PDB file of C-alpha atoms and ligand atoms in Angstrom:
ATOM      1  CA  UNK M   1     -38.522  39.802  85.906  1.00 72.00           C
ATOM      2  CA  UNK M   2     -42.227  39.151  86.652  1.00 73.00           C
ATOM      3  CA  UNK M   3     -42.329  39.709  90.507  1.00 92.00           C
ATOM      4  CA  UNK M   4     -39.435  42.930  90.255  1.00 97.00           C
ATOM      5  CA  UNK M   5     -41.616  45.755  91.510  1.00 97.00           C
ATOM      6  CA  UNK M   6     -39.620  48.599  89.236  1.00 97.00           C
ATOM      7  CA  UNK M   7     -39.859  45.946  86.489  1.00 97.00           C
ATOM      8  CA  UNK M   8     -43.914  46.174  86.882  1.00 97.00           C
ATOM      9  CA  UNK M   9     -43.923  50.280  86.959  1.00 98.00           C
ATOM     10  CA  UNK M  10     -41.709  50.302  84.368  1.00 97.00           C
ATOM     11  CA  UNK M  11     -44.585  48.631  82.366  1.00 96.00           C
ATOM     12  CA  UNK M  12     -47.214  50.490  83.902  1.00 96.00           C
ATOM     13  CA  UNK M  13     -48.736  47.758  85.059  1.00 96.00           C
ATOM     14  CA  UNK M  14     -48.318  49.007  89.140  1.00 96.00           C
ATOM     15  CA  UNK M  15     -49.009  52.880  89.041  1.00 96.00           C
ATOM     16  CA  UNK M  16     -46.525  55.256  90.603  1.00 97.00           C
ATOM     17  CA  UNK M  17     -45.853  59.020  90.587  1.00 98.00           C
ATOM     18  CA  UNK M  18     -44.604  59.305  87.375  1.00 97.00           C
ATOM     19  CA  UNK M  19     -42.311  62.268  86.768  1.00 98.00           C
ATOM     20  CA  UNK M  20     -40.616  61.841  83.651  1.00 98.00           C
ATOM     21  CA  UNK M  21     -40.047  58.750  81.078  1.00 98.00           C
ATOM     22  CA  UNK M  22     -38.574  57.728  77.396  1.00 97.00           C
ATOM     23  CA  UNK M  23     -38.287  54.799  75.840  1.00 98.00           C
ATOM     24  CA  UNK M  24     -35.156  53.000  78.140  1.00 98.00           C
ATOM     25  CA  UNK M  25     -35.841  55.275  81.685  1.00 98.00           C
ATOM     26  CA  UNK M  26     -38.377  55.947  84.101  1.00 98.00           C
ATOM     27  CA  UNK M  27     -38.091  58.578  86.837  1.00 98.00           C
ATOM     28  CA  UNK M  28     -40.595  58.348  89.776  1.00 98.00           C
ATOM     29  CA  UNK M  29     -41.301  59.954  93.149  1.00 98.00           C
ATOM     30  CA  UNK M  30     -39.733  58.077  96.085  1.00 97.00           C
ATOM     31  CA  UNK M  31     -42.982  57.133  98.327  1.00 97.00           C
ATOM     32  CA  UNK M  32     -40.568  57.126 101.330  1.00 97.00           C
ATOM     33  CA  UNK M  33     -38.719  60.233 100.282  1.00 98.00           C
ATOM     34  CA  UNK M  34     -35.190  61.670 102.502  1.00 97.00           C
ATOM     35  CA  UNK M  35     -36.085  65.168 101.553  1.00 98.00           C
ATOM     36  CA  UNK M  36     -39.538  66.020  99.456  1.00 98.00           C
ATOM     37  CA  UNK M  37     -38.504  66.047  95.534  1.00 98.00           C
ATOM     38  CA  UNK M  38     -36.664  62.619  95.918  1.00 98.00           C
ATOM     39  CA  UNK M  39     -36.941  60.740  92.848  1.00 98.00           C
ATOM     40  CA  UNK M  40     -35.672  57.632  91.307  1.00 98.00           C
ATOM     41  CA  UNK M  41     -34.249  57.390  88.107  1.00 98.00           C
ATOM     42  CA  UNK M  42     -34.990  53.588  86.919  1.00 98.00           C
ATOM     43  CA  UNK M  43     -33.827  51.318  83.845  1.00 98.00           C
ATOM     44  CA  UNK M  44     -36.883  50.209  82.029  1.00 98.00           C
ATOM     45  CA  UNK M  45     -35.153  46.270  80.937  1.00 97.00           C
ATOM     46  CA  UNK M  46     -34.213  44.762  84.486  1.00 97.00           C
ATOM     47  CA  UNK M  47     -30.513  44.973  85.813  1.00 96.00           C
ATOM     48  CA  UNK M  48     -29.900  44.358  88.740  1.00 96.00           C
ATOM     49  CA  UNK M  49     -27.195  46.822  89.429  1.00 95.00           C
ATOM     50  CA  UNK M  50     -26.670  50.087  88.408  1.00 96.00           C
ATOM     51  CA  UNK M  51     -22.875  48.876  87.755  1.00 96.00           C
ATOM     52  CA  UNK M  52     -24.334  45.899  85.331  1.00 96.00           C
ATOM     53  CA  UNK M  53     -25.793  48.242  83.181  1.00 97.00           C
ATOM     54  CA  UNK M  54     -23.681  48.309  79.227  1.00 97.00           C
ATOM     55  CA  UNK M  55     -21.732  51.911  78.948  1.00 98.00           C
ATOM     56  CA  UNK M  56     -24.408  53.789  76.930  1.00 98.00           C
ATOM     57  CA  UNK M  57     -27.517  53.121  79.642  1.00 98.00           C
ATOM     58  CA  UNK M  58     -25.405  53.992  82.447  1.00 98.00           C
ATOM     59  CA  UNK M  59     -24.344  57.179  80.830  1.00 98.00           C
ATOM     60  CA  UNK M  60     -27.806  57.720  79.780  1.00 98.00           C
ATOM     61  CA  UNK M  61     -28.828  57.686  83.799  1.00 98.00           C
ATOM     62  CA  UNK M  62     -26.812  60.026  84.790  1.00 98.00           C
ATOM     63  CA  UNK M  63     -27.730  62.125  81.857  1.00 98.00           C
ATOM     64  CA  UNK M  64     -31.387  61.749  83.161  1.00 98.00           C
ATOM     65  CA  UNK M  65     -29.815  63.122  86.909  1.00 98.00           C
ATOM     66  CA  UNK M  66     -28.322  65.402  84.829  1.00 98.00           C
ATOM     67  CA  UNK M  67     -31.397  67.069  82.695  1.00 97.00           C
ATOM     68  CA  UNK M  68     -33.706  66.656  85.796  1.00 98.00           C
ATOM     69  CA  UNK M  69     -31.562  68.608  88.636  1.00 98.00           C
ATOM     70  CA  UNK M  70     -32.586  71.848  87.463  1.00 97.00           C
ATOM     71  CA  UNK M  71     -36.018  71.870  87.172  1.00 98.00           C
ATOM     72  CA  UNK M  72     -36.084  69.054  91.063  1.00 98.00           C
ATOM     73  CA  UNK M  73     -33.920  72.591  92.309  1.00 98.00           C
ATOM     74  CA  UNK M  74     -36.589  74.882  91.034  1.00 97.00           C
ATOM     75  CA  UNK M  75     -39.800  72.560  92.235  1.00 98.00           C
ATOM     76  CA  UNK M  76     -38.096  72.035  96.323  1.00 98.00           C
ATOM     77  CA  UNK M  77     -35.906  75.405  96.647  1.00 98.00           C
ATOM     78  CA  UNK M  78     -32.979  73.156  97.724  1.00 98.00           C
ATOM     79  CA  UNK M  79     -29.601  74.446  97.715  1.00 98.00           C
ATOM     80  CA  UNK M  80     -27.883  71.328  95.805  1.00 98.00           C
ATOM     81  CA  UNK M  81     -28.968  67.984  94.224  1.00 98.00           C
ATOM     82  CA  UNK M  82     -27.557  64.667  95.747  1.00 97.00           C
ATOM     83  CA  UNK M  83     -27.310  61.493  94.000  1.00 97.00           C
ATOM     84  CA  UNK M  84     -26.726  57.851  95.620  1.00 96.00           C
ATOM     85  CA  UNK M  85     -26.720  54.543  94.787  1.00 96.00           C
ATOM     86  CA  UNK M  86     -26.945  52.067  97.090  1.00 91.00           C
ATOM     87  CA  UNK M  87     -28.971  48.925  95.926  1.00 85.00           C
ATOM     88  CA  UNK M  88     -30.399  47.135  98.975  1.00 88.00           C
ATOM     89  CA  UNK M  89     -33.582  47.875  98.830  1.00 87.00           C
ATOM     90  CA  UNK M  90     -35.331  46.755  95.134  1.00 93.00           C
ATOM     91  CA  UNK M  91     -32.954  44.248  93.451  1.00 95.00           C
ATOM     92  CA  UNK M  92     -33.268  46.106  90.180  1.00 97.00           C
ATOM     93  CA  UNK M  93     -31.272  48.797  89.308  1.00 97.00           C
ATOM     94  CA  UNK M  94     -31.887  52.869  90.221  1.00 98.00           C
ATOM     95  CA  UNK M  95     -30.003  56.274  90.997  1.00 98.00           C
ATOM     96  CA  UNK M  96     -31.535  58.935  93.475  1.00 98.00           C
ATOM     97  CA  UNK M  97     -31.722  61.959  93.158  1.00 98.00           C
ATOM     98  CA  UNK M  98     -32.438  63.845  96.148  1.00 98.00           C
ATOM     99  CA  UNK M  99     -32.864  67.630  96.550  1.00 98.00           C
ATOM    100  CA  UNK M 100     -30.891  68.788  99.286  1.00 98.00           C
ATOM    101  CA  UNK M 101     -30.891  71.795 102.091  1.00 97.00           C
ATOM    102  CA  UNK M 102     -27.946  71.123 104.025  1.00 96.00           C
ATOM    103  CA  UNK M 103     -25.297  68.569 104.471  1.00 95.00           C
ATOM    104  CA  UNK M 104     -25.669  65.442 105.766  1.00 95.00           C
ATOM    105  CA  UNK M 105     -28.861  64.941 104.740  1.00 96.00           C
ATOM    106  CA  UNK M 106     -28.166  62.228 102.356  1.00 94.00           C
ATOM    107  CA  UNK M 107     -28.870  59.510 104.696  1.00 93.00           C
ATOM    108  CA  UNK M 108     -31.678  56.766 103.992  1.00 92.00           C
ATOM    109  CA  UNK M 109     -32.653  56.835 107.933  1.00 93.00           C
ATOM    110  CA  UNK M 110     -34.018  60.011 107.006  1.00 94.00           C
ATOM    111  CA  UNK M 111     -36.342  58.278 104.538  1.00 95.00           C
ATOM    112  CA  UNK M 112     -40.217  58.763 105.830  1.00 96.00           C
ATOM    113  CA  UNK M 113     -43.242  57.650 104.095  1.00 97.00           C
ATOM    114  CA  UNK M 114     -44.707  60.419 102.330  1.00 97.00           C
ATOM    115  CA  UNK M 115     -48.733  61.360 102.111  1.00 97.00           C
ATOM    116  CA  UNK M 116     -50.321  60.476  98.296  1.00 97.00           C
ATOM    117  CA  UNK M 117     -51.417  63.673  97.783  1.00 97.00           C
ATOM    118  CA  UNK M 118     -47.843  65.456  98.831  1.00 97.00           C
ATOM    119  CA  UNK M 119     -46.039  62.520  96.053  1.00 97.00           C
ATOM    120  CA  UNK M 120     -48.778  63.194  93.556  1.00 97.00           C
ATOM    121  CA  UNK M 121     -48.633  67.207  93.832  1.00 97.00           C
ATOM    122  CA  UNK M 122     -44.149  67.491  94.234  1.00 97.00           C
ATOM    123  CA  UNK M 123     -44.692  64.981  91.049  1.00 97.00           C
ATOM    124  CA  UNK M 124     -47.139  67.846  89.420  1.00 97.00           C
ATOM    125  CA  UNK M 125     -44.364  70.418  90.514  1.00 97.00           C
ATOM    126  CA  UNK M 126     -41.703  68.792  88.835  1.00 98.00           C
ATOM    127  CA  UNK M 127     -43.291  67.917  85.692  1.00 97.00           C
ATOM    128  CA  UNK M 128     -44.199  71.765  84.979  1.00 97.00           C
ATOM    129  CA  UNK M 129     -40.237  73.038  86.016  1.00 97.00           C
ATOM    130  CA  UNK M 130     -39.503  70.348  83.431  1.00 96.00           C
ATOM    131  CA  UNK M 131     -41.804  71.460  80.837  1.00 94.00           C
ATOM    132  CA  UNK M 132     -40.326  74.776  81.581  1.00 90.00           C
ATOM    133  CA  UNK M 133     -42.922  76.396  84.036  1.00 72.00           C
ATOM    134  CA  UNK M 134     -46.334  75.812  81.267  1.00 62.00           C
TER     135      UNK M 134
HETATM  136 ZN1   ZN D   1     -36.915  44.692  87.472  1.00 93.58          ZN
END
């Protein structure tokens, strides 16, 4: 989809904090986070929803939300990981996951625009909990 925003991250062509990728998934910093550490776990082929994604890529994404709780835990302190899908706001498909310090914090009106330098340095954070601290 030419004018899909994830579509154009997904190919690298619109930079983004960049967290984690393979060949079918992209995982990013949200730039209007609910909680610091909130990332999005993206299809790389456009689908709209996550529902409309075949049986294996949907697994796959939650596999992703899976791998990357621990290490989004270690980088924010939070007590639990939340994960929502909603849809309304980029027509192509993505799960959140969203470290979390209490309940009820896993609202999108909490959602503020974050500073570049606090995306690019939680992004930093979580890349070395994934690579296992190095
Ligand atoms: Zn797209």
């Amino acid at each position: 989809m030419p004018d899909c925003i994830f579509c154009k991250i997904a190919a690298h062509e619109v930079p983004s904090y960049t967290v984690w990728e393979n060949e079918r998934f992209i995982v990013i910093a949200d730039i209007k986070p609910v909680n610091p550490g909130h990332l999005l776990i993206i299809p790389k082929d456009h689908v709209e929803v996550v529902f409309a994604m075949d049986d294996a890529r949907y697994a796959e994404a939650f596999a992703v939300a899976k791998r990357l709780s621990d290490p989004v835990r270690r980088a924010t302190d939070a007590a639990k990981i939340g994960i929502a899908v909603e849809g309304f706001g980029v027509d192509h498909a993505h799960v959140h996951l969203i470290p979390l310090h209490g309940p009820h914090e896993l609202n999108p009106d909490r959602a503020q625009p974050a500073d570049p330098s606090d995306l690019a340095a939680m992004a930093e954070k979580i890349q070395r909990e994934i690579r296992g601290n190095k």
